[in-house]
Short mmCIF file of C-alpha atoms and ligand atoms in Angstrom, two decimals:
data_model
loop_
_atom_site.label_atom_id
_atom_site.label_comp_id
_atom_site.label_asym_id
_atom_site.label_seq_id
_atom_site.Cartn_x
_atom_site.Cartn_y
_atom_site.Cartn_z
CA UNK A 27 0.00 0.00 0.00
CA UNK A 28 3.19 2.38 1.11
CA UNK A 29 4.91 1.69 -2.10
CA UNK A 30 1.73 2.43 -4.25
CA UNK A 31 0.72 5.84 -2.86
CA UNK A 32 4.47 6.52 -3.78
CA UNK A 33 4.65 5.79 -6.89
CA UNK A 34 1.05 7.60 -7.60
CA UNK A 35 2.56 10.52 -5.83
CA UNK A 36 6.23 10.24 -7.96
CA UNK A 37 3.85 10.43 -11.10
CA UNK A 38 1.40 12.99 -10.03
CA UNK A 39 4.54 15.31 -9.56
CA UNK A 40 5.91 14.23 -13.14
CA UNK A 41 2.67 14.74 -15.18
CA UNK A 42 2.18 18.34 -13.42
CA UNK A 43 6.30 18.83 -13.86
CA UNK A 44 5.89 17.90 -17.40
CA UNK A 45 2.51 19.58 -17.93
CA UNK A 46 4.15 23.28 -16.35
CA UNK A 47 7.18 22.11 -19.16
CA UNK A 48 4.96 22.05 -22.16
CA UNK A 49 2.52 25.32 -20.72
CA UNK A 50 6.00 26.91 -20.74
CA UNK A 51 7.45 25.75 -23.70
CA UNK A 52 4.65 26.77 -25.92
CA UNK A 53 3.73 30.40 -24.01
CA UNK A 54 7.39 31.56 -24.79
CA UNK A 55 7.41 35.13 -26.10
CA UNK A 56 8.56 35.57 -28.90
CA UNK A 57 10.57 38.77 -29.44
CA UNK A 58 9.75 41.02 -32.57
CA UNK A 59 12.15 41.69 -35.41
CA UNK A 60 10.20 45.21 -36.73
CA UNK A 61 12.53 47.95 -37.29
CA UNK A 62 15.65 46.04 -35.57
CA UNK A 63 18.84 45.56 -37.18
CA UNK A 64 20.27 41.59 -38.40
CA UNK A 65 23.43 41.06 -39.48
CA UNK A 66 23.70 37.87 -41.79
CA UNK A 67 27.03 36.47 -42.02
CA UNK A 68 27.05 34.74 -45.41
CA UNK A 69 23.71 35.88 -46.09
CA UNK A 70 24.53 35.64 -50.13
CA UNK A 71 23.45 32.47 -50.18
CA UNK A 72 22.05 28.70 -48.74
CA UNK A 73 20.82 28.80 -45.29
CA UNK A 74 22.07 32.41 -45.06
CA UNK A 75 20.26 34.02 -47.36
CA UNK A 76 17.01 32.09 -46.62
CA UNK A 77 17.30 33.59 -43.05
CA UNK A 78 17.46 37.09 -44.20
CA UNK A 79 14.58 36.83 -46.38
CA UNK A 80 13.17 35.50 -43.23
CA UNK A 81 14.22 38.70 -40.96
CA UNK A 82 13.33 41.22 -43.47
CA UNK A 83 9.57 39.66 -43.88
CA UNK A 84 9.64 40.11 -40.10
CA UNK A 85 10.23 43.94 -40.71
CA UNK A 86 14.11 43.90 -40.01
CA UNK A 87 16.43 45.87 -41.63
CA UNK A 88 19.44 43.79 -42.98
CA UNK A 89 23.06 43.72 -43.30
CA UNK A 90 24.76 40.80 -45.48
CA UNK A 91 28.39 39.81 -45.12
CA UNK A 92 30.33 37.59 -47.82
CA UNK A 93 32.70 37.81 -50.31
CA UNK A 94 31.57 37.85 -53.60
CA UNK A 95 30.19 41.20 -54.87
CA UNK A 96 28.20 39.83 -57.81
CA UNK A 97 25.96 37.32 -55.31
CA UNK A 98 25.78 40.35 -52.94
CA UNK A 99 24.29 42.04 -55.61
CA UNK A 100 21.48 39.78 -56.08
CA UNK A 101 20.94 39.04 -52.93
CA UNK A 102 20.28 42.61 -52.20
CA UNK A 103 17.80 42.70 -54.73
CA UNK A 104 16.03 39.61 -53.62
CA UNK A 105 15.61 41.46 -49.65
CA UNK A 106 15.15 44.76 -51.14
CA UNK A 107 11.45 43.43 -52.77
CA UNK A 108 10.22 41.40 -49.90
CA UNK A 109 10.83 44.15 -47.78
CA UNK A 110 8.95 46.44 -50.63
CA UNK A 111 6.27 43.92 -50.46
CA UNK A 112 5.90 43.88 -46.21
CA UNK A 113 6.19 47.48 -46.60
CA UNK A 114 8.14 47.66 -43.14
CA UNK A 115 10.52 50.49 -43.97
CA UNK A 116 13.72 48.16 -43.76
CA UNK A 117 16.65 48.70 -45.52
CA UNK A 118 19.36 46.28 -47.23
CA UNK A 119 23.15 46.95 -47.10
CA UNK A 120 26.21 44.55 -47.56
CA UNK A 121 29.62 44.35 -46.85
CA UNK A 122 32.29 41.94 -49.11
CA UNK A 123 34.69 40.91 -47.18
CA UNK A 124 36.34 37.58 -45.97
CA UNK A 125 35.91 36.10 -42.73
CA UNK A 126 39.36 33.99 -43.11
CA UNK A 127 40.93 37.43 -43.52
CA UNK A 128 42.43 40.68 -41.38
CA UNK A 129 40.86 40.07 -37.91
CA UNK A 130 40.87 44.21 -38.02
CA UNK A 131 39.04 44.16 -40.78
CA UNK A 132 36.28 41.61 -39.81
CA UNK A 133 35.77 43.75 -36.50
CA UNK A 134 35.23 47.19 -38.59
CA UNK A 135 32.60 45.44 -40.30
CA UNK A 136 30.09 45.85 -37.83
CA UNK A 137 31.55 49.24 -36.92
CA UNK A 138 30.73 50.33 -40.54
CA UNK A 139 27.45 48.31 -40.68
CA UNK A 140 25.80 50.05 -37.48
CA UNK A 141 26.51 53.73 -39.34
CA UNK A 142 23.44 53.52 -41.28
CA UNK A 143 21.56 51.10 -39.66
CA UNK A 144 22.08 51.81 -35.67
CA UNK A 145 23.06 49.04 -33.39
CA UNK A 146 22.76 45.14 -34.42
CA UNK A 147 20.25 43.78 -32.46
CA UNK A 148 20.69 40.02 -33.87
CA UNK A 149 24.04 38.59 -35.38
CA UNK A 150 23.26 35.39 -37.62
CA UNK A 151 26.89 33.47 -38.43
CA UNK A 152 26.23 31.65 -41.36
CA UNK A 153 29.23 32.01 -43.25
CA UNK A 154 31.26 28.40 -43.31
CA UNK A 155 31.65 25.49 -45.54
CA UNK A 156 32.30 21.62 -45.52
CA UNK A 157 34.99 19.72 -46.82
CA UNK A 158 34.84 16.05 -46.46
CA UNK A 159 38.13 13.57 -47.15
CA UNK A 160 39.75 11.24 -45.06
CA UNK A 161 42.30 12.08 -42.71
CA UNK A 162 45.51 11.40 -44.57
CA UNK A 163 43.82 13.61 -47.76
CA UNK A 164 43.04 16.37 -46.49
CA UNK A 165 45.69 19.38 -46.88
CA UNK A 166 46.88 21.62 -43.93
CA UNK A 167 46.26 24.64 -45.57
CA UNK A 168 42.80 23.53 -46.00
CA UNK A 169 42.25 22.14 -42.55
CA UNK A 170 43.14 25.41 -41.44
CA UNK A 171 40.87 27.52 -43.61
CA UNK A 172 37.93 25.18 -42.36
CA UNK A 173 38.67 26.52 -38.82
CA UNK A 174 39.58 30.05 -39.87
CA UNK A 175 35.98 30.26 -41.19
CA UNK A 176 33.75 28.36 -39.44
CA UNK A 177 35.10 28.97 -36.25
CA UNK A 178 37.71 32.38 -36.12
CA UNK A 179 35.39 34.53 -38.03
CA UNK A 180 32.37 33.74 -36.17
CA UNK A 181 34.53 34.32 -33.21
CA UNK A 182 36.12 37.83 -34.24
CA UNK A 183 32.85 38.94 -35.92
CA UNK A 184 30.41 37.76 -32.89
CA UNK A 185 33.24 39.71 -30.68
CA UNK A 186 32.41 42.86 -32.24
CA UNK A 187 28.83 42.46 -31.77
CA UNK A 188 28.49 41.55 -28.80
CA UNK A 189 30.67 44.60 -27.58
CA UNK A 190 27.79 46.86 -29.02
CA UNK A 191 25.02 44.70 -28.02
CA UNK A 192 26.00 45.12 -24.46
CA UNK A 193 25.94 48.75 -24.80
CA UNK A 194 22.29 48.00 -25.97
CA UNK A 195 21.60 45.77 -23.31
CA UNK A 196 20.10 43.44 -25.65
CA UNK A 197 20.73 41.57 -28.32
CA UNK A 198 20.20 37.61 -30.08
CA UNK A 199 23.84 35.97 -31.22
CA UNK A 200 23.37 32.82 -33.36
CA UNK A 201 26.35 30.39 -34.87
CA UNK A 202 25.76 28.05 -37.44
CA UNK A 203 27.32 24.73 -36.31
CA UNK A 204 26.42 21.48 -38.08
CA UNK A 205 24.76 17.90 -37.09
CA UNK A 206 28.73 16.92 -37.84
CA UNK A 207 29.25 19.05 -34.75
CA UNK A 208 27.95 16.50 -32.63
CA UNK A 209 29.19 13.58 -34.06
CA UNK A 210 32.16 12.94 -35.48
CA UNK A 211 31.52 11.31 -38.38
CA UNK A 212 34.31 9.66 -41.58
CA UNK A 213 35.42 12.59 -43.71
CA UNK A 214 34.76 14.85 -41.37
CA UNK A 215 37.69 15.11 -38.99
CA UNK A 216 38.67 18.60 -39.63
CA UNK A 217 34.90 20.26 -40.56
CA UNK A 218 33.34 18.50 -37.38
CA UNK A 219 35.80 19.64 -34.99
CA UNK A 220 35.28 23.09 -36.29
CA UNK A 221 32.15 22.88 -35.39
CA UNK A 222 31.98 21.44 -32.31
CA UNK A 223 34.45 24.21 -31.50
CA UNK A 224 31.55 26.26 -32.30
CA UNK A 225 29.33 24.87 -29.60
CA UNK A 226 32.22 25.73 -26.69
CA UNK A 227 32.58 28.57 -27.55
CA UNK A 228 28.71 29.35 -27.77
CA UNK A 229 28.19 27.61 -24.09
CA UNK A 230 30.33 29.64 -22.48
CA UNK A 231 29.69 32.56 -24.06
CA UNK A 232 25.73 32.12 -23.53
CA UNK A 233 26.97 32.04 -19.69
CA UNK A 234 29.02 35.53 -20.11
CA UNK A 235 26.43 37.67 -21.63
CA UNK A 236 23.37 35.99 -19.62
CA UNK A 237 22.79 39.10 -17.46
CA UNK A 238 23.43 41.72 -19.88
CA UNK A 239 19.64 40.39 -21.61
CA UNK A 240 21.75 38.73 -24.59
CA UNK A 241 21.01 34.87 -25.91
CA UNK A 242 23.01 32.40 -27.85
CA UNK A 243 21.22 29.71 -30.13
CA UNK A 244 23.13 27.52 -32.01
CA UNK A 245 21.26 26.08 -34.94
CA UNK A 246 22.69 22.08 -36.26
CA UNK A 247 21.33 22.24 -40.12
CA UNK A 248 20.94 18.40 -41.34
CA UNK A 249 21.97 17.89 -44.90
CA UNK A 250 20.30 21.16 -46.48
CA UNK A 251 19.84 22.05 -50.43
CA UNK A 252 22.39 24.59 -51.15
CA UNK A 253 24.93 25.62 -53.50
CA UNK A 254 27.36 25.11 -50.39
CA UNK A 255 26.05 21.03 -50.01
CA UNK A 256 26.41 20.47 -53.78
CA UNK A 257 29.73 21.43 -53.38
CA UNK A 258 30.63 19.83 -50.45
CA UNK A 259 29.41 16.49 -52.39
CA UNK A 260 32.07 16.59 -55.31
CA UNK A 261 34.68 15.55 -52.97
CA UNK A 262 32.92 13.43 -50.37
CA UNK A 263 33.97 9.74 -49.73
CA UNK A 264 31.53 7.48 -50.92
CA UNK A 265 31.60 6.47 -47.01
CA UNK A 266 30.37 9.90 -45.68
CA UNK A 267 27.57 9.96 -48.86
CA UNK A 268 26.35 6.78 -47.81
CA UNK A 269 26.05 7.58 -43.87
CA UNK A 270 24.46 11.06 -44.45
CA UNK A 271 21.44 9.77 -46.82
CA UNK A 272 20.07 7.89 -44.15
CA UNK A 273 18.78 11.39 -43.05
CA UNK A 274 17.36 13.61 -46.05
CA UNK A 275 17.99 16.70 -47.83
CA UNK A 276 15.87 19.84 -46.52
CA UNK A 277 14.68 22.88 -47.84
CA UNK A 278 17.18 26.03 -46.82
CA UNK A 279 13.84 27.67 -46.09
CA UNK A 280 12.64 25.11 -43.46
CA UNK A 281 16.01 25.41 -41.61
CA UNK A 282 15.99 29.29 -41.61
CA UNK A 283 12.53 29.57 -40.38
CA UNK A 284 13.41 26.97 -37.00
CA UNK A 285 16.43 28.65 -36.90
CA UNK A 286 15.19 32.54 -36.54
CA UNK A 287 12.15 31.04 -34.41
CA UNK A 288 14.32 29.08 -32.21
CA UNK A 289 16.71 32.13 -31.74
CA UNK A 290 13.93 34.74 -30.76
CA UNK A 291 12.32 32.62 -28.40
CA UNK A 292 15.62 31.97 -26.61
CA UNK A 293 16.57 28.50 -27.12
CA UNK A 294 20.01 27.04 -26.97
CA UNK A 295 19.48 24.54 -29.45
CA UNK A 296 17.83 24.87 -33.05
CA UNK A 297 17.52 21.69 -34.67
CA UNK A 298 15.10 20.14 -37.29
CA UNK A 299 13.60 16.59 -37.50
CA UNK A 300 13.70 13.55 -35.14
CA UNK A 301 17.58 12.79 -36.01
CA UNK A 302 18.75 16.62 -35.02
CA UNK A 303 15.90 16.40 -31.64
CA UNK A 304 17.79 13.16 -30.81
CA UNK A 305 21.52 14.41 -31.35
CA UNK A 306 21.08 17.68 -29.44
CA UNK A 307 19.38 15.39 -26.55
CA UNK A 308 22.27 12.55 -26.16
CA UNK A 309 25.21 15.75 -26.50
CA UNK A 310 23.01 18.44 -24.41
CA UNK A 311 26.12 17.34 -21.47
CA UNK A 312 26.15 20.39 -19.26
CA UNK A 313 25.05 22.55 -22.32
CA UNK A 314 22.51 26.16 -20.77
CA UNK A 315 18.97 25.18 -20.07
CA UNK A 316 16.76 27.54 -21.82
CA UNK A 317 13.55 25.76 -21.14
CA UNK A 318 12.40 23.34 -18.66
CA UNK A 319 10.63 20.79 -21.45
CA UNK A 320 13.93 20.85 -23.44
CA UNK A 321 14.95 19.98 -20.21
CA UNK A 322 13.30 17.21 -19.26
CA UNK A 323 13.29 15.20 -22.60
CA UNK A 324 16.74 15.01 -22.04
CA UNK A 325 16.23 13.95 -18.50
CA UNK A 326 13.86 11.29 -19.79
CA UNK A 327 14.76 10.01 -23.29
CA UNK A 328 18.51 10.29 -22.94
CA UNK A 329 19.05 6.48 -22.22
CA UNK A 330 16.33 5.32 -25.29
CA UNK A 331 18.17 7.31 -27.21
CA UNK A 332 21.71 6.26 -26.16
CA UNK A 333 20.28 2.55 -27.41
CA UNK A 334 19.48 4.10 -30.86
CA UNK A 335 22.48 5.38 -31.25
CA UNK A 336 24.17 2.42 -30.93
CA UNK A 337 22.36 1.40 -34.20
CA UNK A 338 23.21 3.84 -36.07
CA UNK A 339 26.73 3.59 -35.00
CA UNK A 340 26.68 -0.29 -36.11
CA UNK A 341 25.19 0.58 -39.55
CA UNK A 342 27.86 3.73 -40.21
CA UNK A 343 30.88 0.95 -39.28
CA UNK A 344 29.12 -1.73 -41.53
CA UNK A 345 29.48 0.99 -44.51
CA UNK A 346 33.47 1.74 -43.63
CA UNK A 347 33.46 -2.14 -43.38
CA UNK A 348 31.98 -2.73 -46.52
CA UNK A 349 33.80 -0.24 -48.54
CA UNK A 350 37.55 -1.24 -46.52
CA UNK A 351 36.68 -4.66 -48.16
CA UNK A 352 36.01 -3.76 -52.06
CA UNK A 353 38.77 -1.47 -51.82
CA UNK A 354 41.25 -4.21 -50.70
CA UNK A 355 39.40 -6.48 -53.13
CA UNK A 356 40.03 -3.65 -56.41
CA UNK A 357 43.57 -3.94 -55.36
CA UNK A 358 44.11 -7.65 -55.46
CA UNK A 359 42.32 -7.84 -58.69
CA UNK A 360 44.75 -4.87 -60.37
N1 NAP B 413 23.97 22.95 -46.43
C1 NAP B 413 24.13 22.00 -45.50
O1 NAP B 413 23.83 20.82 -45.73
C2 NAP B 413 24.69 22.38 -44.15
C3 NAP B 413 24.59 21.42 -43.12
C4 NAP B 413 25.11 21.75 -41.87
C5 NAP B 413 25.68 22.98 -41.65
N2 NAP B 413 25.77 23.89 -42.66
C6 NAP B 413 26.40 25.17 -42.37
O2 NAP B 413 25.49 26.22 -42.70
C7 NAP B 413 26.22 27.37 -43.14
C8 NAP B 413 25.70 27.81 -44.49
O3 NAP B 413 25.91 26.76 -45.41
P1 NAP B 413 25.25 26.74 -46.87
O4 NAP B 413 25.11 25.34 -47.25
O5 NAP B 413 24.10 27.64 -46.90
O6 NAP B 413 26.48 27.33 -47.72
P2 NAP B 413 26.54 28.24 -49.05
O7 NAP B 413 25.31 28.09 -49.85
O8 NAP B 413 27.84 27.90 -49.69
O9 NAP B 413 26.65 29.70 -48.45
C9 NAP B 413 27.79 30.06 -47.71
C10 NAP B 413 27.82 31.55 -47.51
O10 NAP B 413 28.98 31.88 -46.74
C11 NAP B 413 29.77 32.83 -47.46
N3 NAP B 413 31.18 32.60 -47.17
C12 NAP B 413 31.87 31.45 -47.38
N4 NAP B 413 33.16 31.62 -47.04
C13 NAP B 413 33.27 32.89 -46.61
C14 NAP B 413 34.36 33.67 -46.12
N5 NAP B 413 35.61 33.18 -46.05
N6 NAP B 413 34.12 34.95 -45.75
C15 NAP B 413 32.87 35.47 -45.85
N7 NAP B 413 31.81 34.80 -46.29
C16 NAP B 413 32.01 33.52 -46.67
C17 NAP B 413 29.40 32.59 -48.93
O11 NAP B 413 29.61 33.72 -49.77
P3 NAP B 413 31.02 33.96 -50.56
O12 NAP B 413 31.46 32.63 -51.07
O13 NAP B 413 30.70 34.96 -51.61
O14 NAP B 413 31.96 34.48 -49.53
C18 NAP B 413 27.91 32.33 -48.79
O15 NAP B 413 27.21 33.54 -48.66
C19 NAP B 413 27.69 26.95 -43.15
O16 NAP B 413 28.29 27.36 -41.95
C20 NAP B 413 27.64 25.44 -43.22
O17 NAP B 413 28.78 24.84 -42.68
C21 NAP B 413 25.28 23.61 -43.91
#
């Protein structure tokens, strides 16, 4: 009889826990975007440029950051008419420059973007790109540009911002890491370390700028269309193709849209579909709590899904397996 009333009591106090979670979760305010300033790193194109359009339908002026001049260009154009069509009074501007480059440089950039359009109230780094070969194939020089963009310029550039959003005492910072930032997976040893570098340096910087009324999402894209992925996949091992089709190819749009809702509501994490809900919950580790059901899932599901994993991980080593063994078998035919 003891026991029983227990255990009725241990899950009376988990459906109410779990019911305050979800009231929570879904009555989170989200904060408005008219009339504020974004600054879109790599905003030119892919994911980028799907989350400006995105911010400037919201009535947010814009700033893009890239390097080529000619995709500025169109991009421009593109932002210019949606924001013509919400009829929000936003303006476009962008700035070529290179993220790899002058850390003096990178820094002015927000300086020279704030002139015209007052303080940046949300930073989205989405400049980066993936390079996938083995470990013994993959140059220095390269290995080193991989970090020097996805990671240093997000870094330097972020720096900047966040300098002038604490002056604001506000502001939304958001790096673009990578569902390779979770795992490491073949072909990726030097893109998915940059990226997990990415969510280290978000954690503790979501901890440093807590009070000053600043938040840090970091959004995991799964394989997304983009000029970016279809360039990625003209040098990826047929080991890394095969691993990442068991997920999907989304729209740039879908990811954009999670991404900017996820960041105004004030979430840590901005992932979409099952696989990136399940990755963020096994590596949440001592990662911020921005939400109590976020919270909780992990509490609960993170031993189911430490079992799935476990399959997946047996079906990515049967493809390195498999392919190990026709490789040998090429060379003992040649
Ligand atoms: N697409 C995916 O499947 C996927 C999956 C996970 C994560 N991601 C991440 O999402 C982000 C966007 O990827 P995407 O697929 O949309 O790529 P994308 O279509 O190639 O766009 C990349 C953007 O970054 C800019 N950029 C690249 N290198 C730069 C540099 N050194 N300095 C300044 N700007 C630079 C590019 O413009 P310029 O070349 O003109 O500079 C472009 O605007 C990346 O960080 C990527 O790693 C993508």
């Amino acid at each position: 009889m003891g026991w029983c009333c227990c255990i009725t009591w241990l899950w009376s106090i988990l459906a109410i826990g779990l019911g305050v979670a979800l009231f929570e979760f879904f009555s989170r305010k989200k904060r408005d975007l008219k009339g504020k300033h974004v600054l879109v790193t790599g905003g030119s194109s892919g994911i980028g440029l799907s989350v400006a359009l995105d911010v400037a339908a919201r009535g947010a002026s814009v700033t893009l950051v890239a390097r080529d001049v000619d995709k500025l260009e169109k991009a421009q154009v593109e932002i210019a008419t949606v924001i013509s069509r919400v009829a929000s009074g936003g303006y476009v501007q962008y700035f070529s420059g290179d993220l790899s480059g002058d850390p003096e440089k990178i820094a002015s950039i927000v300086k020279d973007a704030e002139v015209d359009l007052g303080p940046i109230y949300m930073l989205v780094n989405c400049a980066g790109f993936a390079r996938a070969q083995t470990f013994e194939d993959i140059p220095p020089w390269l290995v080193k540009q991989l970090m020097d963009v996805n990671y240093t310029g997000s870094f330097i550039i972020t720096q900047e911002a966040v300098r002038s959003m604490k002056r604001q005492h506000e502001g939304v910072v958001v790096f673009t890491s990578s569902q390779a930032g979770l795992i490491g997976l073949y072909g990726f040893t030097a893109y998915s370390a940059a990226k997990a570098a990415l969510v280290r340096l978000a954690e503790a910087l979501h901890m440093e700028v807590k009070p000053y009324n600043i938040t840090v999402t970091v959004c995991y894209p799964p394989d997304t269309d983009t000029p970016g992925f279809e360039e990625e996949n003209q040098t990826k091992p047929v080991e890394t193709k095969l691993m990442s089709e068991t997920a999907g190819l989304l729209k740039p749009e879908e990811v954009a849209k999670k991404l900017v809702d996820d960041a105004l509501i004030g979430s840590f994490t901005s992932t979409v579909g099952l696989e990136g809900f399940m990755l963020t919950t096994l590596c949440a580790g001592m990662g911020p709590i921005t939400d109590a059901f976020s919270f909780l899932t992990q509490v609960f599901l993170f031993g189911i899904f430490r079992a799935v994993s476990a399959f997946y991980l047996w079906s990515f080593n049967k493809i390195v397996d498999k392919e190990y063994r026709k490789r040998q078998a090429c060379k003992k035919s040649e």
